[in-house]
Amino acid sequence: MTVGKNARPVRRDGPMYQQVRQDLLARIRRGEFPPGSLLPSENQICEQYGVSVTTARRAFLELVKEGVVRRRAGVGTMVASRIRRARIAFVSIDYTGDAWRHIPSVIGEMFAGIGEHAWRRDAVLEIVGVEDEEAEGYLRRVAERRPVDGLLLRVANDIRGEHLDVLERAGVPYVLIKRHIPGRRMNCVISDDVTGARIATAHLLELGHRRIGFVCGKPHLMLNRERLAGYRKALEEYGVGFDEGLVRHEDHFTTEMGYRAVRSLLERPPRPSAVFVASDTMALGGYEAVWDLGLRIPEDVSIVGYDDIQAASALQPPLTTVRTSYYDFGRLAAQLLLDLIEGREVAPQRRVIHPTLVLRGSTRRLSPGREMGRDATPQPHQQPPPSGRLSGLGLLCSGLEPALRQEVVQACAAEGALPLAGEETPPELWVQGLSLWQDLGTNLRRALERGRMALRRMREGGTLVYVASAMSPDPSLGGIEHEAVRAGLERVVRVLAAEGAARGVRVNALLCLADRHELQTERAAEVAGTVAFLASAAARSISGETLTLDGAP
């Protein structure tokens, strides 16, 4: 689409009049044309956008039908006194019937992210479910009638290119959630599933496991192929041969399918000592299979999941898993779609969520003497760490109260860390104090800014640890203050962990729910010991986590 010098350039597919209409609507929503103001004349629109009078007139008529503008004879086209809210639809393709029943926490988290952002942007959200064979017809009706301004697409299987063609030819903004077509440019929010599966498998390999099962659903999905590729990549990196007999693919990501797959692996001699179940929902069934066979987790078999759904932390023992956050999928998808609708972004746009490993109780180091298969020879980096866990690491502390700083420096130095005199030398370990006693928003923003500065200055493979403190809550508020503090700090830490992943920098936090006196006295040694652990090789799989220090010391 060509535009004149007075209009912001846009590049979209679809009929020309729809391109003009959509760009004018975006400019109105951004405030370029406030309520009651005159829009450019038809001739000016023709000049700005390089279109015919017929095209300009049709674009105006579309806006009139939508109630966005009104035309007054002898005056011109005016923006309505009240602009209608953006309308978006979440379209579930082939998830109808009781399909969502198998993953209620997943869809709940995703809707929470979508709904919260839509509410913040004052957008209207509707939910539509269609069968796969009806999907193309539905999308064509949207393209022709424009009942909504844009679509969020969630597809049970891989997305079909012809479905995207319908939307792109008509210039309908859309965002695809958790699906993509390799090599095709499109609007999507996806996770790096190859990396996620690789770090999950590498964690088990670091613990000495060599016979590691792999379980996933829907083998035809690109998502499944990418997770299998990450599993194989980790095995190759550690010199462990790939065994097709340790792989189980099921038709669906259900608890029942997970039970069947994990039980099948554990009944196969020699049984694997660990299983990577590339779906938390399937891992729930895997736990049942382990118990039914009279085995224990993690004493007899270690399990790692994928997604970090709400139930993962409630299992006994809690499930070690790869976090990708369905809430973030929903939030980022809604944000991108509304930005596309309002002209703040130009299609195509791709957003990638970087997964992190959440270390809980379902994995453990392989016990001495356990059968580890043919590839049991330990690698040098798998040996227990030396007594000086932080040997040779340059340590920098900033923002800590003097007494606590001294305790942290002593604990880390006892493990071999080398305290740095100033900030001139890039550290491998940077401990930043953060007070969240007052003005939470400002302090969290500063923490994010300081963290990003630290990431730029730290050595590759380093560790950034926040030591954050917050006062005891007002009893009348029922702990809501601490919940707000914890949620805000967790968000900052996850953002920084994702940004630091490219350079191998881990970011974690310790939230101390204690008063200042306790933090400098009874709590100081506990805080210092936790910091030393987070900086050590024993925690090398932990990033993006916020640990809470609460209760009696």
PDB file of N, CA, C and O in Angstrom, residues 432-436 438-454 456 466 484-485 487-493 495-496 499:
ATOM      1  N   GLN A 432      22.492  -8.062  44.420  1.00  0.00           N
ATOM      2  CA  GLN A 432      21.896  -6.734  44.527  1.00  0.00           C
ATOM      3  C   GLN A 432      20.828  -6.722  45.613  1.00  0.00           C
ATOM      4  O   GLN A 432      19.906  -7.539  45.595  1.00  0.00           O
ATOM      5  N   GLY A 433      20.969  -5.791  46.550  1.00  0.00           N
ATOM      6  CA  GLY A 433      19.939  -5.608  47.571  1.00  0.00           C
ATOM      7  C   GLY A 433      18.790  -4.791  47.005  1.00  0.00           C
ATOM      8  O   GLY A 433      18.982  -3.899  46.180  1.00  0.00           O
ATOM      9  N   LEU A 434      17.581  -5.103  47.462  1.00  0.00           N
ATOM     10  CA  LEU A 434      16.397  -4.416  46.961  1.00  0.00           C
ATOM     11  C   LEU A 434      15.387  -4.303  48.091  1.00  0.00           C
ATOM     12  O   LEU A 434      14.946  -5.295  48.650  1.00  0.00           O
ATOM     13  N   SER A 435      15.039  -3.072  48.447  1.00  0.00           N
ATOM     14  CA  SER A 435      14.053  -2.843  49.493  1.00  0.00           C
ATOM     15  C   SER A 435      12.682  -2.608  48.872  1.00  0.00           C
ATOM     16  O   SER A 435      12.527  -1.756  47.997  1.00  0.00           O
ATOM     17  N   LEU A 436      11.707  -3.388  49.320  1.00  0.00           N
ATOM     18  CA  LEU A 436      10.339  -3.239  48.831  1.00  0.00           C
ATOM     19  C   LEU A 436       9.407  -2.824  49.971  1.00  0.00           C
ATOM     20  O   LEU A 436       8.232  -3.158  49.992  1.00  0.00           O
ATOM     21  N   GLN A 438       8.385   0.231  50.708  1.00  0.00           N
ATOM     22  CA  GLN A 438       7.438   1.251  50.292  1.00  0.00           C
ATOM     23  C   GLN A 438       7.520   1.455  48.785  1.00  0.00           C
ATOM     24  O   GLN A 438       8.494   1.056  48.153  1.00  0.00           O
ATOM     25  N   ASP A 439       6.502   2.086  48.210  1.00  0.00           N
ATOM     26  CA  ASP A 439       6.486   2.485  46.794  1.00  0.00           C
ATOM     27  C   ASP A 439       6.895   1.309  45.898  1.00  0.00           C
ATOM     28  O   ASP A 439       7.913   1.345  45.210  1.00  0.00           O
ATOM     29  N   LEU A 440       6.088   0.277  45.904  1.00  0.00           N
ATOM     30  CA  LEU A 440       6.420  -0.968  45.226  1.00  0.00           C
ATOM     31  C   LEU A 440       6.688  -0.758  43.742  1.00  0.00           C
ATOM     32  O   LEU A 440       7.668  -1.271  43.201  1.00  0.00           O
ATOM     33  N   GLY A 441       5.817  -0.026  43.059  1.00  0.00           N
ATOM     34  CA  GLY A 441       5.971   0.157  41.616  1.00  0.00           C
ATOM     35  C   GLY A 441       7.297   0.792  41.253  1.00  0.00           C
ATOM     36  O   GLY A 441       8.002   0.339  40.351  1.00  0.00           O
ATOM     37  N   THR A 442       7.661   1.866  41.963  1.00  0.00           N
ATOM     38  CA  THR A 442       8.923   2.556  41.674  1.00  0.00           C
ATOM     39  C   THR A 442      10.110   1.654  41.931  1.00  0.00           C
ATOM     40  O   THR A 442      11.056   1.587  41.138  1.00  0.00           O
ATOM     41  N   ASN A 443      10.088   0.932  43.062  1.00  0.00           N
ATOM     42  CA  ASN A 443      11.224   0.067  43.399  1.00  0.00           C
ATOM     43  C   ASN A 443      11.366  -1.101  42.429  1.00  0.00           C
ATOM     44  O   ASN A 443      12.488  -1.503  42.089  1.00  0.00           O
ATOM     45  N   LEU A 444      10.260  -1.655  41.966  1.00  0.00           N
ATOM     46  CA  LEU A 444      10.352  -2.738  40.994  1.00  0.00           C
ATOM     47  C   LEU A 444      10.887  -2.226  39.664  1.00  0.00           C
ATOM     48  O   LEU A 444      11.677  -2.900  38.999  1.00  0.00           O
ATOM     49  N   ARG A 445      10.460  -1.044  39.261  1.00  0.00           N
ATOM     50  CA  ARG A 445      10.974  -0.459  38.016  1.00  0.00           C
ATOM     51  C   ARG A 445      12.484  -0.228  38.118  1.00  0.00           C
ATOM     52  O   ARG A 445      13.232  -0.504  37.181  1.00  0.00           O
ATOM     53  N   ARG A 446      12.932   0.284  39.255  1.00  0.00           N
ATOM     54  CA  ARG A 446      14.378   0.488  39.455  1.00  0.00           C
ATOM     55  C   ARG A 446      15.123  -0.842  39.439  1.00  0.00           C
ATOM     56  O   ARG A 446      16.238  -0.936  38.905  1.00  0.00           O
ATOM     57  N   ALA A 447      14.509  -1.865  40.041  1.00  0.00           N
ATOM     58  CA  ALA A 447      15.154  -3.181  40.049  1.00  0.00           C
ATOM     59  C   ALA A 447      15.328  -3.693  38.626  1.00  0.00           C
ATOM     60  O   ALA A 447      16.378  -4.267  38.280  1.00  0.00           O
ATOM     61  N   LEU A 448      14.322  -3.495  37.787  1.00  0.00           N
ATOM     62  CA  LEU A 448      14.418  -3.933  36.398  1.00  0.00           C
ATOM     63  C   LEU A 448      15.511  -3.165  35.665  1.00  0.00           C
ATOM     64  O   LEU A 448      16.312  -3.752  34.921  1.00  0.00           O
ATOM     65  N   GLU A 449      15.572  -1.863  35.886  1.00  0.00           N
ATOM     66  CA  GLU A 449      16.594  -1.042  35.224  1.00  0.00           C
ATOM     67  C   GLU A 449      18.000  -1.441  35.682  1.00  0.00           C
ATOM     68  O   GLU A 449      18.917  -1.597  34.859  1.00  0.00           O
ATOM     69  N   ARG A 450      18.173  -1.611  37.004  1.00  0.00           N
ATOM     70  CA  ARG A 450      19.493  -1.994  37.515  1.00  0.00           C
ATOM     71  C   ARG A 450      19.869  -3.392  37.054  1.00  0.00           C
ATOM     72  O   ARG A 450      21.039  -3.676  36.767  1.00  0.00           O
ATOM     73  N   GLY A 451      18.882  -4.277  36.991  1.00  0.00           N
ATOM     74  CA  GLY A 451      19.157  -5.631  36.522  1.00  0.00           C
ATOM     75  C   GLY A 451      19.625  -5.644  35.085  1.00  0.00           C
ATOM     76  O   GLY A 451      20.552  -6.375  34.727  1.00  0.00           O
ATOM     77  N   ARG A 452      18.982  -4.857  34.231  1.00  0.00           N
ATOM     78  CA  ARG A 452      19.394  -4.799  32.823  1.00  0.00           C
ATOM     79  C   ARG A 452      20.795  -4.209  32.689  1.00  0.00           C
ATOM     80  O   ARG A 452      21.582  -4.648  31.851  1.00  0.00           O
ATOM     81  N   MET A 453      21.102  -3.233  33.513  1.00  0.00           N
ATOM     82  CA  MET A 453      22.454  -2.678  33.511  1.00  0.00           C
ATOM     83  C   MET A 453      23.468  -3.741  33.925  1.00  0.00           C
ATOM     84  O   MET A 453      24.536  -3.888  33.315  1.00  0.00           O
ATOM     85  N   ALA A 454      23.104  -4.537  34.956  1.00  0.00           N
ATOM     86  CA  ALA A 454      24.006  -5.594  35.416  1.00  0.00           C
ATOM     87  C   ALA A 454      24.220  -6.645  34.332  1.00  0.00           C
ATOM     88  O   ALA A 454      25.349  -7.119  34.122  1.00  0.00           O
ATOM     89  N   ARG A 456      24.248  -6.266  31.188  1.00  0.00           N
ATOM     90  CA  ARG A 456      25.169  -5.747  30.162  1.00  0.00           C
ATOM     91  C   ARG A 456      26.619  -5.801  30.629  1.00  0.00           C
ATOM     92  O   ARG A 456      27.534  -5.926  29.799  1.00  0.00           O
ATOM     93  N   TYR A 466      19.059 -11.240  43.390  1.00  0.00           N
ATOM     94  CA  TYR A 466      18.441 -10.175  44.177  1.00  0.00           C
ATOM     95  C   TYR A 466      18.211 -10.678  45.602  1.00  0.00           C
ATOM     96  O   TYR A 466      17.744 -11.805  45.805  1.00  0.00           O
ATOM     97  N   ALA A 484       1.289  -9.085  46.605  1.00  0.00           N
ATOM     98  CA  ALA A 484       1.611  -8.100  45.564  1.00  0.00           C
ATOM     99  C   ALA A 484       3.116  -7.977  45.382  1.00  0.00           C
ATOM    100  O   ALA A 484       3.622  -7.921  44.256  1.00  0.00           O
ATOM    101  N   VAL A 485       3.850  -7.934  46.506  1.00  0.00           N
ATOM    102  CA  VAL A 485       5.311  -7.852  46.433  1.00  0.00           C
ATOM    103  C   VAL A 485       5.884  -9.060  45.709  1.00  0.00           C
ATOM    104  O   VAL A 485       6.714  -8.946  44.806  1.00  0.00           O
ATOM    105  N   ALA A 487       4.419 -11.207  43.639  1.00  0.00           N
ATOM    106  CA  ALA A 487       4.046 -11.262  42.221  1.00  0.00           C
ATOM    107  C   ALA A 487       4.868 -10.286  41.396  1.00  0.00           C
ATOM    108  O   ALA A 487       5.335 -10.620  40.294  1.00  0.00           O
ATOM    109  N   GLY A 488       5.052  -9.068  41.914  1.00  0.00           N
ATOM    110  CA  GLY A 488       5.837  -8.077  41.179  1.00  0.00           C
ATOM    111  C   GLY A 488       7.292  -8.486  41.027  1.00  0.00           C
ATOM    112  O   GLY A 488       7.877  -8.362  39.950  1.00  0.00           O
ATOM    113  N   LEU A 489       7.887  -9.001  42.109  1.00  0.00           N
ATOM    114  CA  LEU A 489       9.284  -9.431  42.053  1.00  0.00           C
ATOM    115  C   LEU A 489       9.446 -10.627  41.120  1.00  0.00           C
ATOM    116  O   LEU A 489      10.414 -10.694  40.335  1.00  0.00           O
ATOM    117  N   GLU A 490       8.512 -11.573  41.171  1.00  0.00           N
ATOM    118  CA  GLU A 490       8.588 -12.724  40.271  1.00  0.00           C
ATOM    119  C   GLU A 490       8.579 -12.289  38.818  1.00  0.00           C
ATOM    120  O   GLU A 490       9.311 -12.829  37.992  1.00  0.00           O
ATOM    121  N   ARG A 491       7.751 -11.303  38.481  1.00  0.00           N
ATOM    122  CA  ARG A 491       7.674 -10.836  37.093  1.00  0.00           C
ATOM    123  C   ARG A 491       8.991 -10.211  36.663  1.00  0.00           C
ATOM    124  O   ARG A 491       9.497 -10.478  35.571  1.00  0.00           O
ATOM    125  N   VAL A 492       9.600  -9.372  37.529  1.00  0.00           N
ATOM    126  CA  VAL A 492      10.884  -8.744  37.202  1.00  0.00           C
ATOM    127  C   VAL A 492      11.955  -9.809  36.977  1.00  0.00           C
ATOM    128  O   VAL A 492      12.723  -9.762  36.014  1.00  0.00           O
ATOM    129  N   VAL A 493      12.005 -10.794  37.858  1.00  0.00           N
ATOM    130  CA  VAL A 493      13.036 -11.832  37.780  1.00  0.00           C
ATOM    131  C   VAL A 493      12.872 -12.666  36.507  1.00  0.00           C
ATOM    132  O   VAL A 493      13.855 -12.997  35.828  1.00  0.00           O
ATOM    133  N   VAL A 495      11.493 -11.733  33.648  1.00  0.00           N
ATOM    134  CA  VAL A 495      11.876 -10.905  32.493  1.00  0.00           C
ATOM    135  C   VAL A 495      13.390 -10.868  32.348  1.00  0.00           C
ATOM    136  O   VAL A 495      13.943 -11.071  31.265  1.00  0.00           O
ATOM    137  N   LEU A 496      14.093 -10.617  33.456  1.00  0.00           N
ATOM    138  CA  LEU A 496      15.555 -10.538  33.394  1.00  0.00           C
ATOM    139  C   LEU A 496      16.177 -11.897  33.067  1.00  0.00           C
ATOM    140  O   LEU A 496      17.173 -11.960  32.333  1.00  0.00           O
ATOM    141  N   GLU A 499      15.962 -12.384  29.390  1.00  0.00           N
ATOM    142  CA  GLU A 499      16.898 -11.520  28.670  1.00  0.00           C
ATOM    143  C   GLU A 499      18.342 -11.975  28.863  1.00  0.00           C
ATOM    144  O   GLU A 499      19.179 -11.808  27.971  1.00  0.00           O
TER     145      GLU A 499
END
